[in-house]
Coordinates of N, CA and C in Angstrom, one line a residue:
M22 N -193.3 -43.5 -43.3 CA -194.3 -42.5 -43.5 C -193.8 -41.3 -44.2
S23 N -194.4 -41.0 -45.3 CA -194.0 -39.9 -46.1 C -194.7 -38.6 -45.7
S24 N -194.0 -37.5 -45.6 CA -194.7 -36.3 -45.2 C -195.2 -35.6 -46.4
E25 N -196.4 -35.0 -46.4 CA -197.0 -34.3 -47.5 C -197.2 -32.9 -47.1
H26 N -196.8 -32.0 -48.0 CA -197.0 -30.5 -47.8 C -197.8 -30.0 -48.9
H27 N -199.0 -29.6 -48.7 CA -199.8 -28.9 -49.8 C -199.8 -29.7 -51.1
G28 N -199.9 -31.0 -50.9 CA -200.0 -31.9 -52.1 C -198.7 -32.3 -52.7
Y29 N -197.6 -31.9 -52.2 CA -196.3 -32.3 -52.7 C -195.6 -33.2 -51.7
S30 N -195.0 -34.3 -52.2 CA -194.3 -35.2 -51.4 C -192.9 -34.7 -51.2
D31 N -192.1 -35.3 -50.3 CA -190.7 -34.9 -50.1 C -190.0 -35.2 -51.4
R32 N -190.3 -36.2 -52.1 CA -189.6 -36.6 -53.4 C -189.8 -35.5 -54.4
D33 N -191.1 -34.9 -54.5 CA -191.4 -33.9 -55.5 C -190.5 -32.6 -55.1
V34 N -190.5 -32.3 -53.8 CA -189.7 -31.1 -53.4 C -188.2 -31.3 -53.7
Q35 N -187.7 -32.5 -53.4 CA -186.3 -32.8 -53.7 C -186.0 -32.7 -55.2
R36 N -186.9 -33.2 -56.0 CA -186.7 -33.2 -57.5 C -186.7 -31.7 -58.0
E37 N -187.6 -30.9 -57.4 CA -187.6 -29.5 -57.8 C -186.3 -28.8 -57.4
V38 N -185.8 -29.1 -56.2 CA -184.6 -28.5 -55.7 C -183.4 -28.9 -56.6
T39 N -183.4 -30.1 -57.0 CA -182.3 -30.6 -57.9 C -182.4 -29.9 -59.2
E40 N -183.6 -29.7 -59.8 CA -183.7 -29.0 -61.0 C -183.3 -27.6 -61.0
L41 N -183.6 -26.9 -59.9 CA -183.2 -25.5 -59.7 C -181.7 -25.4 -59.5
E42 N -181.1 -26.3 -58.9 CA -179.6 -26.3 -58.7 C -179.0 -26.5 -60.1
G43 N -179.5 -27.4 -60.9 CA -179.0 -27.5 -62.3 C -179.1 -26.3 -63.1
R44 N -180.2 -25.6 -63.0 CA -180.4 -24.3 -63.7 C -179.4 -23.3 -63.2
S45 N -179.2 -23.3 -61.9 CA -178.2 -22.3 -61.3 C -176.8 -22.6 -61.8
A46 N -176.4 -23.8 -61.9 CA -175.1 -24.2 -62.4 C -175.0 -23.8 -63.9
T47 N -176.0 -23.9 -64.7 CA -176.0 -23.5 -66.1 C -175.8 -22.0 -66.2
A48 N -176.6 -21.3 -65.4 CA -176.5 -19.8 -65.4 C -175.1 -19.4 -64.9
A49 N -174.5 -20.1 -64.0 CA -173.1 -19.7 -63.5 C -172.1 -19.9 -64.7
R50 N -172.3 -21.0 -65.4 CA -171.3 -21.2 -66.6 C -171.6 -20.2 -67.6
L51 N -172.8 -19.8 -67.9 CA -173.1 -18.9 -68.9 C -172.6 -17.5 -68.6
F52 N -172.6 -17.1 -67.3 CA -172.1 -15.8 -66.9 C -170.7 -15.9 -66.3
D53 N -169.9 -16.8 -66.7 CA -168.5 -16.9 -66.2 C -167.8 -15.6 -66.5
I54 N -167.1 -15.1 -65.5 CA -166.5 -13.8 -65.6 C -165.4 -13.8 -66.7
R55 N -164.8 -14.9 -67.0 CA -163.9 -15.0 -68.1 C -164.5 -14.7 -69.5
R56 N -165.7 -15.2 -69.6 CA -166.5 -14.9 -70.9 C -166.8 -13.4 -71.0
I57 N -167.2 -12.8 -70.0 CA -167.6 -11.4 -70.0 C -166.3 -10.5 -70.3
I58 N -165.2 -10.8 -69.5 CA -164.0 -10.0 -69.7 C -163.4 -10.2 -71.1
G59 N -163.3 -11.5 -71.5 CA -162.8 -11.8 -72.8 C -163.6 -11.1 -73.9
G60 N -164.9 -11.2 -73.8 CA -165.7 -10.7 -74.9 C -165.6 -9.2 -75.0
L61 N -165.6 -8.5 -73.8 CA -165.4 -7.0 -73.8 C -164.1 -6.6 -74.3
F62 N -163.0 -7.3 -73.9 CA -161.7 -6.9 -74.4 C -161.5 -7.2 -75.9
V63 N -162.1 -8.2 -76.4 CA -162.1 -8.5 -77.9 C -162.9 -7.4 -78.6
L64 N -164.0 -7.0 -78.1 CA -164.9 -6.0 -78.7 C -164.1 -4.7 -78.8
Y65 N -163.7 -4.2 -77.6 CA -163.0 -2.9 -77.5 C -161.6 -3.0 -78.3
G66 N -161.0 -4.1 -78.3 CA -159.7 -4.3 -79.0 C -159.9 -4.1 -80.5
V67 N -161.0 -4.6 -81.0 CA -161.3 -4.5 -82.5 C -161.6 -3.0 -82.7
I68 N -162.3 -2.3 -81.9 CA -162.6 -0.9 -82.1 C -161.4 -0.1 -82.1
V69 N -160.5 -0.3 -81.1 CA -159.3 0.5 -80.9 C -158.3 0.2 -82.0
T70 N -158.2 -1.1 -82.4 CA -157.3 -1.4 -83.5 C -157.8 -0.8 -84.8
V71 N -159.0 -0.8 -85.1 CA -159.5 -0.1 -86.4 C -159.2 1.4 -86.3
T72 N -159.4 1.9 -85.1 CA -159.1 3.4 -85.0 C -157.6 3.6 -85.2
G73 N -156.7 2.7 -84.7 CA -155.3 2.8 -84.9 C -154.9 2.7 -86.4
L74 N -155.6 1.8 -87.1 CA -155.3 1.6 -88.5 C -155.7 2.8 -89.4
T75 N -156.7 3.6 -88.9 CA -157.2 4.7 -89.6 C -156.7 6.1 -89.1
D76 N -155.8 6.0 -88.1 CA -155.2 7.3 -87.6 C -154.4 8.0 -88.6
D77 N -154.5 9.4 -88.6 CA -153.7 10.2 -89.5 C -152.4 10.5 -88.8
D78 N -151.5 11.2 -89.6 CA -150.2 11.5 -89.1 C -150.2 12.4 -88.0
A79 N -151.1 13.4 -87.9 CA -151.2 14.3 -86.8 C -151.5 13.6 -85.5
T80 N -152.3 12.6 -85.5 CA -152.6 11.9 -84.3 C -151.4 11.0 -83.8
I81 N -150.7 10.5 -84.8 CA -149.5 9.7 -84.4 C -148.4 10.6 -83.9
D82 N -148.3 11.8 -84.5 CA -147.3 12.8 -84.0 C -147.5 13.2 -82.6
K83 N -148.8 13.3 -82.2 CA -149.2 13.6 -80.8 C -148.6 12.6 -79.8
A84 N -148.5 11.4 -80.3 CA -148.0 10.3 -79.4 C -146.5 10.0 -79.6
Q85 N -145.8 11.1 -80.1 CA -144.3 11.0 -80.3 C -144.0 9.9 -81.3
G86 N -144.8 9.8 -82.4 CA -144.5 8.9 -83.5 C -144.9 7.4 -83.2
V87 N -145.6 7.2 -82.1 CA -146.1 5.8 -81.8 C -147.6 5.7 -82.1
N88 N -148.0 4.7 -82.9 CA -149.4 4.5 -83.2 C -150.0 3.8 -81.9
I89 N -150.3 4.6 -80.9 CA -150.7 4.0 -79.6 C -152.0 3.3 -79.7
N90 N -152.9 3.8 -80.6 CA -154.2 3.1 -80.7 C -154.1 1.7 -81.3
L91 N -153.2 1.6 -82.3 CA -153.0 0.3 -82.9 C -152.4 -0.7 -81.9
W92 N -151.3 -0.3 -81.2 CA -150.7 -1.2 -80.2 C -151.6 -1.5 -79.0
T93 N -152.3 -0.5 -78.5 CA -153.2 -0.8 -77.4 C -154.4 -1.7 -77.9
G94 N -154.9 -1.5 -79.1 CA -155.9 -2.4 -79.6 C -155.5 -3.8 -79.8
L95 N -154.2 -4.0 -80.3 CA -153.7 -5.3 -80.5 C -153.5 -6.0 -79.1
G96 N -153.0 -5.2 -78.1 CA -152.9 -5.8 -76.8 C -154.2 -6.2 -76.2
M97 N -155.2 -5.4 -76.4 CA -156.6 -5.7 -75.9 C -157.1 -7.0 -76.6
L98 N -156.9 -7.1 -77.9 CA -157.3 -8.2 -78.6 C -156.7 -9.5 -78.1
L99 N -155.4 -9.4 -77.8 CA -154.6 -10.6 -77.3 C -155.1 -11.0 -75.9
L100 N -155.3 -10.0 -75.1 CA -155.8 -10.3 -73.7 C -157.2 -10.9 -73.8
G101 N -158.1 -10.4 -74.6 CA -159.5 -10.9 -74.7 C -159.4 -12.3 -75.3
L102 N -158.6 -12.6 -76.3 CA -158.5 -13.9 -76.8 C -157.9 -14.9 -75.8
F103 N -157.0 -14.4 -74.9 CA -156.4 -15.2 -73.8 C -157.6 -15.7 -72.9
F104 N -158.4 -14.8 -72.5 CA -159.5 -15.1 -71.6 C -160.5 -16.1 -72.3
L105 N -160.8 -15.9 -73.5 CA -161.7 -16.8 -74.2 C -161.1 -18.2 -74.4
I106 N -159.8 -18.3 -74.7 CA -159.1 -19.6 -74.9 C -159.0 -20.3 -73.5
W107 N -158.8 -19.5 -72.5 CA -158.7 -20.1 -71.1 C -160.1 -20.7 -70.8
L108 N -161.1 -20.0 -71.1 CA -162.5 -20.5 -70.8 C -162.8 -21.8 -71.6
K109 N -162.3 -21.8 -72.8 CA -162.5 -23.0 -73.7 C -161.7 -24.2 -73.2
L110 N -160.5 -24.0 -72.7 CA -159.6 -25.1 -72.3 C -159.9 -25.5 -70.9
R111 N -160.4 -24.6 -70.0 CA -160.7 -25.0 -68.6 C -162.1 -24.5 -68.3
P112 N -163.2 -25.1 -68.9 CA -164.5 -24.7 -68.6 C -164.9 -25.0 -67.1
T113 N -165.9 -24.3 -66.6 CA -166.4 -24.5 -65.3 C -167.0 -25.9 -65.2
A114 N -166.6 -26.6 -64.3 CA -167.1 -28.0 -64.1 C -168.5 -28.0 -63.6
P115 N -169.4 -28.8 -64.1 CA -170.7 -28.9 -63.6 C -170.7 -29.6 -62.2
P116 N -171.6 -29.2 -61.4 CA -171.6 -29.9 -60.1 C -172.0 -31.3 -60.2
P117 N -171.4 -32.2 -59.3 CA -171.8 -33.6 -59.4 C -173.3 -33.8 -59.2
P118 N -173.9 -34.7 -59.9 CA -175.3 -35.0 -59.7 C -175.5 -35.6 -58.3
E119 N -176.6 -35.1 -57.7 CA -176.9 -35.7 -56.4 C -177.8 -36.9 -56.6
V120 N -177.6 -37.9 -55.8 CA -178.4 -39.1 -55.9 C -179.6 -38.9 -55.0
L121 N -180.8 -39.1 -55.5 CA -182.0 -38.9 -54.7 C -182.2 -40.2 -53.9
P122 N -182.5 -40.1 -52.6 CA -182.8 -41.3 -51.8 C -184.1 -41.9 -52.3
E123 N -184.1 -43.2 -52.4 CA -185.3 -43.9 -52.8 C -186.2 -44.0 -51.6
E124 N -187.5 -43.7 -51.9 CA -188.5 -43.9 -50.8 C -188.9 -45.3 -50.7
P125 N -189.0 -45.8 -49.4 CA -189.4 -47.2 -49.3 C -190.8 -47.4 -49.7
E126 N -191.1 -48.5 -50.4 CA -192.4 -48.7 -50.8 C -193.3 -49.1 -49.6
E127 N -194.5 -48.6 -49.6 CA -195.4 -48.9 -48.5 C -196.2 -50.2 -48.9
K128 N -196.3 -51.0 -47.9 CA -197.0 -52.3 -48.0 C -198.5 -52.1 -47.8
A129 N -199.3 -52.6 -48.6 CA -200.8 -52.4 -48.5 C -201.4 -53.5 -47.7

Protein backbone atom coordinates (compact mmCIF):
# COMPACT_ATOMS: atom_id res chain seq x y z
CA MET A 1 0.00 0.00 0.00
CA SER A 2 1.42 3.34 -1.05
CA SER A 3 0.90 6.33 1.22
CA GLU A 4 -0.39 9.51 -0.40
CA HIS A 5 0.16 12.98 1.07
CA HIS A 6 -1.69 15.86 -0.53
CA GLY A 7 -1.63 14.20 -3.94
CA TYR A 8 2.07 13.22 -3.85
CA SER A 9 3.21 9.63 -3.63
CA ASP A 10 6.27 8.54 -1.68
CA ARG A 11 8.06 8.11 -5.01
CA ASP A 12 7.34 11.75 -5.96
CA VAL A 13 8.66 12.97 -2.62
CA GLN A 14 11.79 10.80 -2.93
CA ARG A 15 12.41 12.07 -6.47
CA GLU A 16 12.10 15.68 -5.26
CA VAL A 17 14.52 15.05 -2.38
CA THR A 18 17.04 13.47 -4.77
CA GLU A 19 16.76 16.46 -7.12
CA LEU A 20 17.32 18.92 -4.26
CA GLU A 21 20.36 16.96 -3.05
CA GLY A 22 21.79 17.16 -6.56
CA ARG A 23 21.29 20.92 -6.65
CA SER A 24 22.91 21.24 -3.23
CA ALA A 25 25.98 19.29 -4.38
CA THR A 26 26.25 21.51 -7.46
CA ALA A 27 26.08 24.63 -5.28
CA ALA A 28 28.74 23.20 -2.96
CA ARG A 29 31.10 22.63 -5.90
CA LEU A 30 30.36 26.09 -7.26
CA PHE A 31 31.16 27.80 -3.96
CA ASP A 32 34.20 25.66 -3.10
CA ILE A 33 36.38 27.74 -0.76
CA ARG A 34 39.44 27.06 -2.93
CA ARG A 35 37.76 28.82 -5.86
CA ILE A 36 36.91 31.86 -3.76
CA ILE A 37 40.34 32.13 -2.10
CA GLY A 38 42.19 31.49 -5.35
CA GLY A 39 40.12 34.00 -7.29
CA LEU A 40 40.56 36.72 -4.69
CA PHE A 41 44.31 36.18 -4.40
CA VAL A 42 44.73 36.28 -8.18
CA LEU A 43 42.64 39.47 -8.41
CA TYR A 44 44.47 41.23 -5.58
CA GLY A 45 47.80 39.88 -6.82
CA VAL A 46 47.26 41.46 -10.23
CA ILE A 47 46.34 44.80 -8.62
CA VAL A 48 49.34 44.81 -6.27
CA THR A 49 51.73 43.64 -9.01
CA VAL A 50 50.62 46.43 -11.34
CA THR A 51 51.08 48.87 -8.46
CA GLY A 52 54.59 47.48 -7.91
CA LEU A 53 55.45 47.85 -11.58
CA THR A 54 54.38 51.51 -11.54
CA ASP A 55 55.98 52.48 -8.19
CA ASP A 56 58.30 55.46 -8.27
CA ASP A 57 61.74 55.64 -6.66
CA ALA A 58 60.44 57.46 -3.57
CA THR A 59 58.07 54.61 -2.76
CA ILE A 60 60.80 52.01 -3.24
CA ASP A 61 63.18 54.05 -1.04
CA LYS A 62 60.58 54.01 1.77
CA ALA A 63 60.86 50.21 1.75
CA GLN A 64 64.69 50.34 2.00
CA GLY A 65 65.17 49.72 -1.71
CA VAL A 66 62.85 46.72 -1.99
CA ASN A 67 59.91 46.90 -4.39
CA ILE A 68 57.59 45.38 -1.79
CA ASN A 69 54.44 45.83 -3.86
CA LEU A 70 55.92 43.88 -6.77
CA TRP A 71 57.13 40.97 -4.62
CA THR A 72 53.94 40.83 -2.57
CA GLY A 73 51.82 40.94 -5.71
CA LEU A 74 53.80 38.12 -7.33
CA GLY A 75 53.47 36.06 -4.13
CA MET A 76 49.72 36.63 -4.07
CA LEU A 77 49.46 35.64 -7.73
CA LEU A 78 51.37 32.41 -7.11
CA LEU A 79 49.24 31.54 -4.09
CA GLY A 80 46.02 32.23 -5.98
CA LEU A 81 47.17 30.14 -8.94
CA PHE A 82 48.09 27.33 -6.52
CA PHE A 83 44.54 27.27 -5.15
CA LEU A 84 42.99 27.31 -8.63
CA ILE A 85 45.29 24.55 -9.90
CA TRP A 86 44.54 22.51 -6.80
CA LEU A 87 40.82 22.92 -7.49
CA LYS A 88 41.31 21.81 -11.09
CA LEU A 89 43.43 18.76 -10.19
CA ARG A 90 41.33 17.65 -7.20
CA PRO A 91 37.72 18.75 -7.81
CA THR A 92 35.04 18.09 -5.23
CA ALA A 93 33.62 14.66 -5.92
CA PRO A 94 29.90 14.53 -6.60
CA PRO A 95 27.92 12.46 -4.15
CA PRO A 96 27.12 8.93 -5.29
CA PRO A 97 23.67 8.66 -6.87
CA GLU A 98 21.08 7.11 -4.64
CA VAL A 99 19.12 4.23 -6.04
CA LEU A 100 15.41 4.74 -5.61
CA PRO A 101 13.55 1.69 -4.36
CA GLU A 102 11.08 0.42 -6.89
CA GLU A 103 7.46 0.37 -5.80
CA PRO A 104 5.78 -3.00 -6.09
CA GLU A 105 3.14 -3.03 -8.76
CA GLU A 106 -0.39 -3.35 -7.46
CA LYS A 107 -2.44 -6.20 -8.87
CA ALA A 108 -5.89 -5.24 -10.07
